XYZ file of N, CA and C in Angstrom:
744
model
N 7.654 -18.500 0.974
C 6.877 -17.812 1.806
C 6.052 -16.601 1.329
N 4.844 -16.555 1.441
C 3.937 -15.394 0.799
C 3.198 -14.773 1.586
N 3.113 -13.643 1.748
C 2.369 -12.686 2.761
C 1.458 -11.456 1.903
N 0.203 -11.329 2.690
C -0.711 -10.645 2.018
C -0.642 -9.470 3.134
N -0.537 -8.170 2.684
C -0.786 -6.933 3.672
C -1.803 -6.158 3.473
N -2.571 -6.201 4.388
C -3.996 -5.339 4.180
C -3.737 -3.849 4.419
N -4.776 -3.033 3.854
C -4.396 -1.423 4.045
C -4.301 -1.134 5.523
N -3.568 -0.007 5.716
C -3.358 0.351 7.079
C -3.079 1.760 7.220
N -3.150 2.322 8.360
C -2.969 3.828 8.557
C -1.717 3.991 9.559
N -1.166 2.950 9.962
C 0.060 2.949 10.876
C 1.192 2.364 10.471
N 2.465 2.612 10.844
C 3.713 2.195 10.301
C 3.926 0.790 10.531
N 4.921 0.029 9.745
C 5.239 -1.224 9.864
C 6.806 -1.348 9.423
N 7.582 -2.241 10.195
C 8.991 -2.495 9.800
C 9.191 -3.725 9.580
N 9.839 -3.705 8.161
C 10.270 -5.154 7.633
C 11.720 -5.228 7.709
N 12.340 -6.331 8.330
C 13.924 -6.655 8.420
C 13.922 -8.118 7.870
N 15.333 -8.300 7.508
C 15.790 -9.427 7.393
C 17.273 -9.657 7.662
N 18.026 -10.721 7.849
C 19.032 -11.046 8.382
C 20.227 -10.872 7.246
N 19.884 -10.888 6.109
C 20.855 -11.135 5.233
C 20.145 -10.652 3.873
N 20.801 -11.198 2.649
C 20.385 -11.147 1.159
C 18.947 -11.750 1.066
N 18.123 -10.970 0.364
C 16.760 -11.495 0.074
C 16.054 -11.061 -1.096
N 15.467 -11.811 -1.868
C 14.908 -11.867 -2.908
C 13.714 -12.360 -3.142
N 12.611 -11.578 -4.008
C 11.422 -12.167 -4.087
C 10.730 -11.078 -4.975
N 9.582 -11.205 -5.046
C 8.438 -10.209 -6.077
C 7.521 -9.632 -5.013
N 7.346 -8.176 -5.000
C 6.261 -7.460 -4.584
C 5.602 -7.084 -5.302
N 4.291 -7.485 -5.359
C 3.006 -7.128 -6.281
C 2.073 -5.913 -5.560
N 2.260 -4.783 -5.817
C 1.308 -3.405 -5.412
C 0.281 -3.399 -6.173
N -0.885 -3.744 -5.521
C -2.107 -3.728 -6.115
C -3.031 -2.361 -5.547
N -3.771 -1.785 -6.254
C -5.080 -1.035 -5.999
C -6.072 -1.609 -5.174
N -6.338 -1.094 -3.970
C -7.272 -2.019 -3.139
C -8.569 -2.842 -3.667
N -9.185 -2.081 -4.766
C -10.162 -2.612 -5.341
C -9.677 -3.639 -6.226
N -8.536 -3.844 -6.760
C -8.077 -4.816 -7.643
C -7.967 -6.073 -6.567
N -7.242 -5.892 -5.405
C -7.123 -7.033 -4.490
C -8.460 -7.518 -3.876
N -9.417 -6.820 -4.012
C -10.753 -7.245 -3.654
C -11.205 -8.169 -4.655
N -11.064 -7.817 -5.962
C -11.383 -8.711 -6.984
C -10.446 -9.951 -7.129
N -9.215 -9.831 -6.904
C -8.447 -10.809 -7.152
C -8.492 -12.046 -6.148
N -8.582 -11.466 -4.787
C -8.677 -12.498 -3.419
C -10.264 -12.739 -3.193
N -11.068 -11.929 -3.431
C -12.414 -12.131 -3.130
C -12.691 -11.911 -1.802
N -12.208 -11.237 -0.938
C -12.510 -11.090 0.432
C -12.724 -9.798 0.776
N -13.568 -9.261 1.565
C -13.790 -7.893 1.987
C -12.806 -7.255 2.595
N -12.177 -6.284 1.945
C -10.982 -5.762 2.430
C -11.010 -5.237 3.732
N -11.874 -4.837 4.340
C -12.152 -4.393 5.791
C -11.666 -5.544 6.763
N -11.845 -6.681 6.188
C -11.384 -7.719 7.103
C -9.881 -8.113 7.239
N -9.360 -7.555 6.383
C -7.650 -7.437 6.044
C -7.087 -6.320 6.628
N -7.688 -5.279 7.024
C -7.243 -3.737 7.528
C -6.162 -4.241 8.579
N -5.092 -3.481 8.341
C -4.139 -3.595 9.597
C -3.577 -4.919 9.840
N -3.817 -6.006 8.793
C -3.045 -7.504 9.147
C -2.373 -7.932 8.246
N -1.416 -8.803 8.301
C -0.650 -9.476 7.390
C -0.961 -11.120 7.540
N -1.395 -11.581 6.352
C -1.781 -13.007 6.427
C -1.216 -13.788 5.296
N -1.431 -15.052 5.395
C -1.054 -15.938 4.288
C -2.231 -15.876 3.302
N -2.018 -15.469 2.052
C -3.094 -15.491 1.039
C -3.690 -16.681 0.972
N -3.275 -17.844 1.271
C -3.823 -18.869 0.758
C -4.860 -19.395 2.011
N -4.769 -18.666 3.077
C -5.648 -18.784 4.327
C -6.930 -17.878 4.219
N -7.135 -17.007 3.299
C -8.008 -16.205 2.943
C -9.376 -17.105 2.736
N -10.639 -16.603 3.048
C -11.950 -17.328 2.796
C -11.930 -17.822 1.508
N -11.549 -16.977 0.259
C -11.770 -17.508 -0.990
C -11.018 -18.853 -1.059
N -9.867 -18.817 -0.601
C -8.744 -20.053 -0.812
C -9.418 -21.084 0.090
N -10.006 -21.093 1.171
C -10.466 -21.974 1.812
C -11.793 -22.459 1.228
N -12.541 -21.781 0.711
C -13.749 -22.233 -0.020
C -13.473 -23.171 -1.043
N -12.571 -22.555 -1.821
C -12.053 -23.198 -3.045
C -11.290 -24.679 -2.743
N -10.590 -24.752 -1.824
C -10.096 -25.922 -1.364
C -11.106 -26.859 -0.877
N -12.132 -26.239 -0.404
C -13.267 -27.549 0.240
C -14.144 -27.929 -0.825
N -13.959 -27.021 -1.897
C -15.077 -27.335 -2.970
C -14.480 -27.971 -4.241
N -13.150 -28.224 -3.916
C -12.091 -29.044 -5.038
C -11.891 -28.117 -6.000
N -11.908 -26.861 -5.895
C -11.502 -25.990 -6.822
C -9.963 -26.198 -7.567
N -9.893 -25.926 -8.630
C -8.371 -25.906 -9.292
C -7.473 -24.669 -9.552
N -7.791 -23.659 -8.913
C -7.399 -22.581 -8.976
C -6.044 -22.602 -8.203
N -4.997 -22.289 -8.830
C -3.662 -22.176 -8.275
C -3.535 -21.469 -7.046
N -2.938 -22.002 -6.049
C -2.550 -21.321 -4.650
C -1.600 -20.386 -5.069
N -1.337 -19.393 -3.905
C -0.397 -18.441 -4.014
C 1.012 -18.982 -3.609
N 0.922 -20.082 -2.882
C 1.898 -20.857 -2.419
C 2.651 -21.656 -3.758
N 1.497 -22.148 -4.490
C 1.947 -23.010 -5.767
C 2.518 -21.913 -6.893
N 2.172 -20.702 -6.951
C 2.647 -19.651 -7.769
C 3.750 -19.293 -7.461
N 4.068 -19.061 -5.917
C 5.343 -18.830 -5.409
C 6.523 -19.678 -5.915
N 6.200 -21.144 -5.748
C 7.382 -21.999 -6.244
C 7.412 -22.170 -7.575
N 6.429 -21.731 -8.321
C 6.526 -21.753 -9.956
C 7.596 -20.859 -10.361
N 7.177 -19.412 -9.636
C 8.110 -18.524 -9.937
C 9.536 -18.441 -9.676
N 9.863 -19.252 -8.579
C 11.188 -19.532 -7.929
C 11.795 -20.525 -9.313
N 11.216 -21.400 -9.754
C 11.750 -22.565 -10.450
C 12.013 -21.905 -11.891
N 11.586 -20.555 -12.322
C 11.687 -19.945 -13.531
C 13.236 -19.571 -13.653
N 13.774 -19.540 -14.698
C 15.198 -19.121 -14.884
C 15.521 -17.638 -14.971
N 14.481 -16.759 -15.537
C 14.647 -15.127 -15.694
C 13.645 -14.465 -15.073
N 13.789 -13.224 -14.865
C 12.760 -12.469 -14.399
C 11.808 -11.909 -15.476
N 12.059 -12.070 -16.637
C 11.129 -12.055 -17.694
C 10.101 -13.131 -17.769
N 10.457 -14.354 -17.391
C 9.745 -15.432 -17.209
C 8.744 -15.279 -16.183
N 9.301 -14.669 -15.051
C 8.632 -14.635 -13.992
C 7.349 -13.593 -13.841
N 7.660 -12.661 -14.363
C 6.833 -11.477 -14.764
C 5.611 -11.965 -15.739
N 6.071 -12.543 -16.994
C 5.080 -13.208 -17.564
C 3.973 -14.213 -17.191
N 4.394 -15.023 -16.201
C 3.572 -15.936 -15.442
C 2.947 -15.316 -14.512
N 3.209 -14.267 -13.924
C 2.522 -13.398 -13.072
C 1.322 -12.707 -13.725
N 1.693 -12.262 -14.904
C 0.634 -11.186 -15.893
C -0.568 -12.371 -16.152
N 0.018 -13.847 -16.775
C -1.100 -14.575 -16.931
C -1.844 -15.219 -15.799
N -1.295 -15.324 -14.598
C -2.150 -16.015 -13.376
C -3.151 -14.940 -13.150
N -2.508 -13.698 -12.901
C -3.710 -12.498 -12.491
C -4.496 -12.256 -13.484
N -4.118 -12.173 -14.571
C -5.227 -12.037 -15.578
C -6.336 -13.144 -15.580
N -5.981 -14.313 -15.336
C -6.997 -15.616 -15.204
C -7.815 -15.331 -13.803
N -6.917 -15.064 -12.794
C -7.672 -14.673 -11.539
C -8.694 -13.560 -11.550
N -8.354 -12.233 -12.257
C -9.087 -11.378 -12.374
C -10.249 -11.650 -13.123
N -10.147 -12.495 -14.227
C -11.362 -12.798 -15.009
C -12.540 -13.521 -14.371
N -11.916 -14.709 -13.206
C -12.686 -15.260 -12.397
C -13.056 -14.476 -11.163
N -12.604 -13.202 -10.831
C -12.859 -12.848 -9.534
C -14.227 -12.087 -9.345
N -14.587 -11.612 -8.315
C -15.747 -10.557 -8.026
C -15.346 -9.439 -8.761
N -16.322 -8.875 -9.465
C -16.200 -7.380 -9.946
C -16.163 -6.479 -9.037
N -15.314 -5.389 -9.111
C -15.439 -4.335 -8.441
C -16.662 -3.462 -8.802
N -17.000 -2.614 -7.944
C -18.239 -1.671 -8.159
C -17.391 -0.429 -9.043
N -17.989 -0.193 -10.140
C -17.465 1.023 -11.038
C -17.616 2.340 -10.160
N -18.389 2.549 -9.179
C -18.573 3.608 -8.365
C -17.510 3.655 -7.175
N -17.221 2.624 -6.664
C -15.971 2.507 -5.554
C -14.865 2.929 -6.604
N -14.468 2.490 -7.586
C -13.465 2.690 -8.425
C -13.438 4.077 -8.875
N -14.493 4.666 -9.106
C -14.288 6.147 -9.451
C -14.327 6.807 -8.297
N -14.860 6.460 -7.213
C -14.492 7.309 -5.789
C -13.229 7.241 -5.567
N -12.543 6.149 -5.495
C -11.171 5.845 -5.312
C -10.215 6.821 -6.382
N -10.487 6.808 -7.546
C -9.666 7.670 -8.457
C -9.838 9.042 -8.059
N -11.083 9.413 -7.785
C -11.482 10.959 -7.355
C -10.635 11.425 -6.434
N -10.298 10.298 -5.218
C -9.571 10.647 -4.109
C -7.897 10.617 -4.557
N -7.514 9.978 -5.474
C -6.172 9.623 -5.621
C -5.897 10.954 -6.664
N -6.821 11.299 -7.488
C -6.495 12.429 -8.185
C -6.502 13.902 -7.614
N -7.082 13.936 -6.339
C -7.347 14.994 -5.585
C -6.008 15.107 -4.519
N -5.623 14.014 -4.547
C -4.652 13.867 -3.247
C -5.304 13.686 -1.798
N -6.321 13.079 -1.947
C -7.184 13.186 -0.469
C -7.823 14.110 -0.172
N -8.063 15.156 -1.197
C -8.478 16.538 -0.857
C -10.064 16.504 -0.815
N -10.749 15.604 -1.587
C -12.070 15.781 -1.646
C -12.912 15.421 -0.392
N -13.773 16.263 -0.075
C -14.794 15.978 0.963
C -15.517 14.729 0.690
N -15.879 13.803 1.875
C -16.611 12.589 1.631
C -18.028 12.865 1.123
N -18.475 14.022 1.497
C -19.889 14.222 1.210
C -19.773 14.625 -0.265
N -19.091 15.375 -0.765
C -18.786 15.873 -2.056
C -18.570 14.422 -3.001
N -17.772 13.467 -2.436
C -17.430 12.415 -3.072
C -18.638 11.353 -3.269
N -19.279 11.429 -2.310
C -20.987 10.555 -2.287
C -21.600 11.216 -3.408
N -21.824 12.512 -3.554
C -22.540 13.328 -4.426
C -21.845 12.831 -5.926
N -20.631 12.680 -6.021
C -20.162 12.514 -7.334
C -20.438 11.187 -7.824
N -20.571 10.264 -7.035
C -20.710 8.797 -7.545
C -22.207 8.608 -7.373
N -22.916 9.301 -6.798
C -24.444 9.128 -6.725
C -24.964 7.905 -5.600
N -24.437 8.101 -4.596
C -24.634 7.469 -3.328
C -24.892 8.199 -2.212
N -25.552 7.853 -1.262
C -25.486 8.508 0.230
C -24.223 8.253 0.775
N -23.829 9.087 1.737
C -22.626 8.929 2.361
C -22.488 7.319 3.181
N -23.561 7.319 3.787
C -23.381 6.020 4.345
C -23.050 4.762 3.604
N -23.897 4.553 2.396
C -23.606 3.771 1.593
C -22.318 3.706 0.690
N -21.628 4.856 0.513
C -20.185 5.082 0.048
C -19.339 4.305 1.070
N -19.732 4.869 2.295
C -18.677 4.463 3.443
C -18.768 2.912 3.476
N -19.783 2.175 3.463
C -19.838 0.714 3.395
C -19.155 0.059 2.124
N -19.809 0.656 1.104
C -19.035 -0.133 0.115
C -17.585 0.074 -0.171
N -17.092 1.545 0.252
C -15.584 1.733 0.213
C -14.805 0.902 1.358
N -15.430 0.722 2.240
C -14.869 -0.294 3.234
C -14.522 -1.598 2.721
N -15.829 -2.211 2.095
C -15.718 -3.504 1.363
C -14.644 -3.781 0.616
N -14.447 -2.860 -0.295
C -13.715 -3.151 -1.624
C -12.359 -2.172 -1.356
N -12.344 -1.134 -0.613
C -11.057 -0.636 -0.328
C -10.368 -1.068 1.062
N -11.002 -1.297 2.199
C -10.410 -1.651 3.243
C -10.711 -0.705 4.430
N -10.270 0.694 3.848
C -10.604 1.706 4.989
C -11.545 2.647 4.276
N -12.323 3.506 5.322
C -13.420 4.268 4.974
C -12.700 5.430 4.162
N -13.510 6.273 3.434
C -13.198 6.911 2.460
C -12.243 8.204 3.257
N -12.703 8.489 4.458
C -12.092 9.457 5.168
C -10.508 9.181 5.632
N -10.429 7.804 5.905
C -9.040 7.249 6.461
C -8.279 7.023 5.115
N -8.774 6.766 3.980
C -8.178 6.592 2.529
C -7.565 7.994 2.233
N -8.523 8.936 2.505
C -7.878 10.326 2.122
C -6.776 10.752 2.898
N -6.891 10.345 4.290
C -5.918 10.731 5.118
C -4.545 10.274 4.687
N -4.615 8.702 4.118
C -3.386 8.095 3.683
C -2.734 8.874 2.207
N -3.641 9.055 1.560
C -3.423 9.886 0.336
C -2.804 11.045 0.317
N -3.206 12.023 1.358
C -2.559 13.264 1.816
C -1.208 13.102 2.253
N -1.028 11.990 2.937
C 0.355 11.591 3.624
C 1.242 11.185 2.547
N 0.831 10.572 1.438
C 1.724 10.060 0.426
C 1.993 11.261 -0.489
N 1.013 12.069 -0.566
C 1.393 13.181 -1.439
C 2.502 14.194 -0.701
N 2.335 14.149 0.498
C 3.250 14.957 1.194
C 4.842 14.331 1.281
N 4.762 13.093 1.314
C 5.877 12.345 1.368
C 6.870 12.773 0.157
N 5.878 12.436 -0.921
C 6.587 12.847 -2.233
C 7.304 14.095 -2.350
N 6.604 15.236 -1.695
C 6.832 16.788 -2.009
C 8.199 16.889 -1.152
N 8.279 16.066 0.427
C 9.323 16.239 1.074
C 10.442 15.751 0.489
N 10.240 14.372 -0.302
C 11.475 13.708 -0.761
C 12.124 14.706 -2.169
N 11.185 15.344 -2.826
C 11.436 16.234 -3.847
C 12.144 17.525 -3.275
N 12.459 17.527 -1.938
C 13.166 18.604 -1.463
C 12.141 20.096 -0.978
N 10.792 19.830 -0.986
C 10.051 21.003 -0.813
C 10.148 21.350 0.859
N 9.795 22.304 1.247
C 9.846 22.552 2.719
C 8.395 22.156 3.536
N 8.404 21.951 4.905
C 7.383 21.486 5.416
C 6.168 22.574 5.385
N 6.446 23.684 5.602
C 5.278 24.827 5.629
C 4.542 24.655 4.247
N 5.523 24.731 2.953
C 4.947 24.691 1.724
C 4.153 23.160 1.449
N 4.661 22.071 2.024
C 4.046 20.884 1.842
C 2.685 20.704 2.617
N 2.568 21.260 3.706
C 1.434 21.529 4.532
C 0.217 22.020 3.871
N 0.631 23.307 3.253
C -0.192 24.416 2.643
C -0.837 23.420 1.482
N 0.036 22.901 0.642
C -0.330 22.439 -0.634
C -1.325 21.010 -0.458
N -0.797 20.478 0.564
C -1.738 19.239 0.946
C -2.817 19.248 1.557
N -3.028 20.092 2.200
C -4.530 20.480 2.700
C -4.175 20.013 4.232
N -3.094 20.331 4.957
C -2.910 20.005 6.358
C -3.189 21.442 6.864
N -3.823 21.665 8.264
C -4.031 22.878 8.900
C -2.856 23.618 8.930
N -1.866 23.222 9.427
C -0.343 23.732 9.560
C 0.645 22.898 9.664
N 1.919 23.342 9.593
C 3.093 22.540 9.875
C 2.932 21.548 10.880
N 2.386 21.937 11.838
C 2.286 21.002 13.234
C 1.350 19.802 12.884
N 0.365 19.926 12.279
C -0.781 19.245 11.766
C -0.086 18.049 10.727
N 0.756 18.408 9.873
C 1.558 17.646 9.023
C 2.478 16.773 9.735
N 3.309 17.212 10.647
C 4.266 16.653 11.539
C 3.457 15.840 12.276
N 2.443 15.767 12.993
C 1.723 14.799 13.721
C 1.085 13.922 12.998
N 0.597 13.872 11.733
C -0.018 13.064 10.924
C 1.191 12.160 10.416
N 2.148 12.840 10.086
C 3.599 11.940 9.394
C 3.893 10.953 10.504
N 4.119 11.725 11.813
C 4.441 10.601 12.843
C 3.543 9.633 13.169
N 2.401 9.823 13.037
C 1.280 8.761 13.477
C 1.246 7.799 12.320
N 1.465 8.005 11.045
C 1.380 7.272 10.272
C 2.729 6.479 9.593
N 3.604 6.763 9.796
C 5.185 6.509 9.489
C 6.029 6.065 10.659
N 5.660 6.656 11.794
C 6.789 6.377 12.901
C 7.763 7.548 12.903
N 8.146 8.406 12.184
C 9.051 9.261 12.104
C 8.712 10.599 11.683
N 9.275 11.818 11.993
C 8.626 13.098 11.564
C 9.275 13.545 10.419
N 8.650 14.662 9.689
C 9.145 14.967 8.454
C 10.650 15.374 8.549
N 11.107 15.823 9.684
C 12.388 16.093 9.619
C 13.463 14.916 9.744
N 12.854 13.703 10.273
C 13.759 12.592 10.474
C 13.625 11.897 8.893
N 12.532 11.912 8.233
C 12.344 11.359 7.094
C 13.149 12.273 6.033
N 13.283 13.451 6.210
C 14.140 13.940 5.097
C 15.595 13.722 5.326
N 15.964 13.695 6.513
C 17.402 13.731 7.036
C 17.873 11.993 6.500
N 16.903 10.964 6.828
C 17.251 9.800 6.435
C 17.247 9.661 4.818
N 16.673 10.462 4.260
C 16.789 10.442 2.546
C 17.992 10.999 2.103
N 18.757 11.905 2.822
C 19.749 12.504 2.410
C 20.926 12.197 3.110
N 20.991 11.028 4.027
C 22.294 10.478 4.748
C 22.945 10.040 3.655
N 24.497 9.935 3.642
C 25.455 9.393 2.884
C 25.457 7.719 2.696
N 25.509 7.404 1.466
C 25.203 5.907 1.388
C 26.300 5.158 2.305
N 25.988 3.893 2.538
C 26.773 3.287 3.483
C 27.775 2.300 2.528
N 28.341 1.421 3.143
C 29.483 0.458 2.422
C 28.667 -0.281 1.327
N 27.440 -0.665 1.570
C 26.735 -1.503 0.422
C 26.460 -0.668 -0.753
N 26.543 0.742 -0.751
C 26.174 1.330 -1.816
C 24.963 2.141 -1.753
N 24.518 3.041 -2.570
C 23.434 3.749 -2.376
C 22.068 3.028 -2.175
N 21.016 3.540 -1.505
C 19.786 2.968 -1.185
C 18.918 3.345 -2.646
N 18.479 2.334 -3.164
C 17.628 2.426 -4.194
C 16.066 2.285 -4.225
N 15.426 3.303 -4.436
C 13.882 3.200 -4.433
C 13.383 2.073 -5.141
N 12.317 1.229 -4.432
C 12.064 0.034 -5.460
C 10.862 0.712 -6.538
N 10.395 2.163 -6.557
C 9.515 2.415 -7.589
C 9.856 3.853 -7.874
N 9.905 4.118 -9.212
C 10.324 5.585 -9.453
C 9.574 6.482 -9.099
N 10.050 7.702 -8.557
C 9.383 8.564 -8.258
C 8.577 8.463 -6.517
N 8.863 7.404 -6.083
C 8.317 7.120 -4.680
C 9.430 6.879 -3.878
N 9.389 7.409 -2.582
C 10.297 7.394 -1.746
C 10.020 6.037 -0.707
N 10.664 4.938 -1.155
C 10.161 3.492 -0.552
C 11.308 3.182 0.395
N 12.384 3.887 0.362
C 13.547 3.462 1.093
C 14.302 4.392 1.893
N 14.846 4.107 3.129
C 15.736 5.100 3.803
C 16.603 4.111 4.535
N 17.854 5.025 4.860
C 18.849 4.458 5.462
C 18.862 5.073 6.959
N 18.514 4.324 7.917
C 18.493 4.778 9.321
C 19.554 4.024 10.179
N 20.003 4.792 11.217
C 20.771 4.060 12.263
C 20.235 2.842 12.984
N 20.591 1.975 13.690
C 19.875 0.796 14.128
C 18.893 1.405 15.294
N 19.414 2.311 15.940
C 18.477 3.011 17.120
C 17.091 3.354 16.416
N 17.143 3.940 15.318
C 16.129 4.534 14.644
C 14.988 3.700 13.810
N 15.187 2.193 14.123
C 14.449 1.342 13.200
C 12.933 1.468 13.210
N 12.300 2.367 14.051
C 10.624 2.136 14.114
C 10.170 3.059 12.857
N 10.922 3.728 12.185
C 10.413 4.516 11.195
C 9.778 3.411 10.144
N 8.243 3.984 9.599
C 7.739 3.016 8.970
C 7.967 2.685 7.594
N 8.730 3.917 7.238
C 9.411 3.778 5.679
C 10.520 2.818 5.408
N 11.023 2.462 6.733
C 12.249 1.577 6.564
C 12.393 0.294 5.716
N 13.136 0.284 4.857
C 13.579 -0.769 3.901
C 14.775 -1.328 4.031
N 15.942 -0.156 4.088
C 17.177 -0.586 4.272
C 17.809 0.124 5.517
N 18.722 -0.443 6.168
C 19.237 -0.182 7.414
C 20.837 0.031 7.225
N 21.492 1.160 7.727
C 22.729 1.235 7.601
C 23.543 1.039 9.054
N 24.184 -0.092 9.286
C 24.494 -0.655 10.591
C 25.929 0.451 10.837
N 25.955 0.489 12.347
C 27.118 1.352 12.565
C 28.354 0.295 12.175
N 29.486 1.192 11.863
C 30.737 0.678 11.424
C 31.199 -0.655 12.218
N 31.128 -0.654 13.553
C 31.722 -1.901 14.536
C 30.565 -3.033 14.029
N 29.535 -2.834 13.920
C 28.634 -4.101 13.309
C 28.960 -4.798 11.902
N 29.972 -4.062 11.410
C 30.298 -4.622 10.164
C 29.218 -4.559 9.000
């Protein structure tokens, strides 16, 4: 099974009933635009089968020979080692990239500036930086990133704040450094986009490890996993859940 998760500003929870294995590929938004050939705003706030995207359907109708994501998934599962799987991924993605719709260099630059500033650059200044009008920047950005520049900046500010909180920085300092009006603004944005408050997030990061051992983040330097009691499953950062002792 393969799924494509579009850009979003709202929390989502993923759960499974037991042991699961797979490969998660994290793409910059503009890279996803090139690889899959679909305007990213059509995929915002959606989770879809990548083989049902318009490019895949058009290729199928035209008798194209591009390997489907389903076929790629099966090929990966059949390989004996993770090194072999990653090598196949590199090869297939490189070929898809070469055949894909090129991303705009100005969109890539705009995205890079937002990332560099942690979402702090105003949209008008960003448009001036890349040499477009604000309206044109917003249209092209939504096409190739999925969110408008203001919404993308909001996500990047939240991500910076999340990293600071995970490093043990206080809420007041985090709010000031990341460009929130005050601590209440940080708390409201955090709750809206993750489903939990900064305090709940910090508490879930420091809870003692459960019977299964410590919770490991999937990316170095990124707080991707929390341990939450079953009644707190709504938190959008949830990847691992510690069950009550009586649940085994």
